[in-house]
Tab-separated table of C-alpha atoms and ligand atoms in Angstrom:
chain	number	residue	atom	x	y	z
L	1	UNK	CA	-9.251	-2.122	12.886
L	2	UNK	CA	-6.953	-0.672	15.548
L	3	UNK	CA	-5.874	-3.979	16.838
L	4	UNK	CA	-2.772	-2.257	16.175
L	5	UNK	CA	-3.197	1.056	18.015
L	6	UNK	CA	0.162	3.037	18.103
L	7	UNK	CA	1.126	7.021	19.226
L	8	UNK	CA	2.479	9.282	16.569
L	9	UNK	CA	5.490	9.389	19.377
L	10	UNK	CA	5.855	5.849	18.802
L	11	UNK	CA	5.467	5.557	15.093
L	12	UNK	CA	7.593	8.318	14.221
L	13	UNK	CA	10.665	6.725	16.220
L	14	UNK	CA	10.063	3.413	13.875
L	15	UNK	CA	9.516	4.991	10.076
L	16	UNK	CA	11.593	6.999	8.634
L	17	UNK	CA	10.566	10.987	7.948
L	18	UNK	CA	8.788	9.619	4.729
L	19	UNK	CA	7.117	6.555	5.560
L	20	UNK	CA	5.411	8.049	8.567
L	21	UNK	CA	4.531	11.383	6.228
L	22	UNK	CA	2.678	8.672	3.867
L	23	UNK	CA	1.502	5.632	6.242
L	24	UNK	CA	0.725	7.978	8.941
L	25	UNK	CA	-0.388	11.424	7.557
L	26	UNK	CA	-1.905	10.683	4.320
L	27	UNK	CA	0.954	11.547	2.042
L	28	UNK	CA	1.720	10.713	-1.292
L	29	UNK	CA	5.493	9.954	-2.607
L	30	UNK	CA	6.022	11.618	-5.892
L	31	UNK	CA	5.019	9.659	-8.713
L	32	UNK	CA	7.822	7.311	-11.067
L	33	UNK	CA	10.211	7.647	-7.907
L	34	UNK	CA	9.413	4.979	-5.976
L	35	UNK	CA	11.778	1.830	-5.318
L	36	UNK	CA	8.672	-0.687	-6.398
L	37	UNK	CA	7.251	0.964	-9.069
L	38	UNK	CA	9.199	-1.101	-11.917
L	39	UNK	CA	9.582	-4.005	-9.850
L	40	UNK	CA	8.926	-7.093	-10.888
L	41	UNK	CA	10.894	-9.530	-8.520
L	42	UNK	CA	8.653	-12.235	-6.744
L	43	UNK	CA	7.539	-11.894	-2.914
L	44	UNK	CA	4.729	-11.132	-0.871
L	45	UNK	CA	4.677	-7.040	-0.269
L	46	UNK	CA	4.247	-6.666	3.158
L	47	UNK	CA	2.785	-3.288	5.685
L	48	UNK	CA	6.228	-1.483	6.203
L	49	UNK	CA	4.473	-0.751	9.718
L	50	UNK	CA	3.347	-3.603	10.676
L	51	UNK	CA	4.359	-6.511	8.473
L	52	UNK	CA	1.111	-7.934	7.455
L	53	UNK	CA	1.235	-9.358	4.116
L	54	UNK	CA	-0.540	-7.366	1.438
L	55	UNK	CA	0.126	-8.047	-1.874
L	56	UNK	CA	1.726	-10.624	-3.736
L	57	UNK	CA	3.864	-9.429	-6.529
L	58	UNK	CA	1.723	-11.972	-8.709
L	59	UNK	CA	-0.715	-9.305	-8.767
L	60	UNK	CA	1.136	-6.642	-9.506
L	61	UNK	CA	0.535	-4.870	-13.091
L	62	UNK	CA	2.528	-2.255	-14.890
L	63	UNK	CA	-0.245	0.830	-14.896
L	64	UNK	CA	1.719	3.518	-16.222
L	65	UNK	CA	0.626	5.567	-13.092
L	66	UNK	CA	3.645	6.011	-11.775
L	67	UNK	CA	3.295	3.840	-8.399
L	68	UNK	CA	3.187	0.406	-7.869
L	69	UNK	CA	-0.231	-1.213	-9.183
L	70	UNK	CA	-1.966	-4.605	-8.194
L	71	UNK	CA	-5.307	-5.767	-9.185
L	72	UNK	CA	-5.913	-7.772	-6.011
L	73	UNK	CA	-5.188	-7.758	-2.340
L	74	UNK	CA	-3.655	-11.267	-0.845
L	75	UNK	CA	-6.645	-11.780	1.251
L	76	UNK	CA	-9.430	-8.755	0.746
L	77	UNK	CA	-9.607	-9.062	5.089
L	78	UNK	CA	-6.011	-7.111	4.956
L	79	UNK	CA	-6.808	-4.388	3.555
L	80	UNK	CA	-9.372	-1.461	4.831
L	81	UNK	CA	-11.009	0.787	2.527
L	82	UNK	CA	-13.087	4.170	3.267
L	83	UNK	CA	-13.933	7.405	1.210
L	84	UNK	CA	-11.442	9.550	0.930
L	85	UNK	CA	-13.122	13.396	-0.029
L	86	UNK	CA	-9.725	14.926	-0.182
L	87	UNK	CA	-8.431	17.276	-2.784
L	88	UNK	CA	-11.997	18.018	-4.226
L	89	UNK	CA	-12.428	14.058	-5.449
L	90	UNK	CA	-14.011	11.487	-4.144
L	91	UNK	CA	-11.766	8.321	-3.804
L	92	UNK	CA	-11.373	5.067	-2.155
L	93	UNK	CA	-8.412	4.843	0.274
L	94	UNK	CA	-6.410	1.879	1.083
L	95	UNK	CA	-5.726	0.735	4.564
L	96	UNK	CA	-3.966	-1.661	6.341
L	97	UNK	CA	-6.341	-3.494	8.124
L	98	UNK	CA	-3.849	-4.348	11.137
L	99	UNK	CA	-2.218	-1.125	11.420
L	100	UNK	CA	-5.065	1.518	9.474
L	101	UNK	CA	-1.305	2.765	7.588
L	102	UNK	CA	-2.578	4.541	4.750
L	103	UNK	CA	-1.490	2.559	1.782
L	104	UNK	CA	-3.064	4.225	-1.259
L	105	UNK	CA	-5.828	4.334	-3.173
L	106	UNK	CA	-8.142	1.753	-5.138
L	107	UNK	CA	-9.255	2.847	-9.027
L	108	UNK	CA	-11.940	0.807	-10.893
L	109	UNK	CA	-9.237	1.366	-14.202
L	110	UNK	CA	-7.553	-1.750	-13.445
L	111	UNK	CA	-6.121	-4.853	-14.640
L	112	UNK	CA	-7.326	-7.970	-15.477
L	113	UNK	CA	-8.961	-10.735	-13.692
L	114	UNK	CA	-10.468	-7.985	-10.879
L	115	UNK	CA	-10.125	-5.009	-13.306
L	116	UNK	CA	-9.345	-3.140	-10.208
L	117	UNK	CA	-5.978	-1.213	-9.908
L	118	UNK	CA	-4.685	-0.939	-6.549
L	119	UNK	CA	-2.697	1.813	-6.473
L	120	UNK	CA	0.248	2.009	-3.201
L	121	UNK	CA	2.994	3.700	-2.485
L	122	UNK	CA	5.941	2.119	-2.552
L	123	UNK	CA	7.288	3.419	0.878
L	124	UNK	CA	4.152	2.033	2.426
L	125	UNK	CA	5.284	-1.688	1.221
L	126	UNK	CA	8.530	-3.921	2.142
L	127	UNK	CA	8.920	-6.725	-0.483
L	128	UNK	CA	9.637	-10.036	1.003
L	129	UNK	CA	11.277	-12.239	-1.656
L	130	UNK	CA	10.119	-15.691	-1.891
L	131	UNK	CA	11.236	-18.130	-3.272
L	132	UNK	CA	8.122	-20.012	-3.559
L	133	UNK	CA	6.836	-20.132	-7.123
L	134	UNK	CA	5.636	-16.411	-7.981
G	1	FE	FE1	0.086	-2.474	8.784
């Protein structure tokens, strides 16, 4: 982790208000809102920070939660994961590995074949379409 160390200075002049309040501080967009939450175009979902690739959209499941859902990383070495005690619960919070951007959060309530559900924000992603078969 922290091969990617940044300031605050520096990250807030490169997100927008909202992506740094989520990738930065531990925020959460409100729920149903986001612009990947019913998307179901094909492309690799990349680290809006950093551009690492996280998720491919062949992964991604419609949850009903309200934010965009995957059952699996692209490669499990991209992502970071550590308790999260916050807001009386305990949960498991997603990282990017490169950049430590908080991402979301990881529920055993998942999807099929992982039955994991992956649970990001969409401000925390950029989708990269590809044209590759997806
Ligand atoms: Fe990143």
């Amino acid at each position: 982790m922290s091969q990617m160390a940044k300031s605050d200075a520096q990250w807030k002049q490169e997100l927008s208000p909202e992506q740094f309040q989520v990738c930065r501080r531990r925020g959460t967009e409100a729920p149903f809102t986001g612009e990947y939450y019913e998307c179901n175009d094909p492309g690799i979902y990349r680290c809006v920070c950093c551009g690492a690739e996280l998720f491919s959209s062949q992964a991604k499941f419609a949850s009903g939660c309200g934010w965009p859902s995957f059952y699996a990383p692209i490669q499990s070495d991209h992502l970071a994961t550590r308790e999260d005690h916050s807001f009386g619960m305990v949960r498991i919070e997603v990282l990017c590995a490169r950049c430590e951007a908080h991402l979301g959060h990881v529920f055993p309530d998942g999807s099929k074949p992982t039955g994991l559900r992956y649970c990001i924000n969409s401000v925390a992603l950029k989708l990269d379409p590809d044209s590759r078969d997806a």
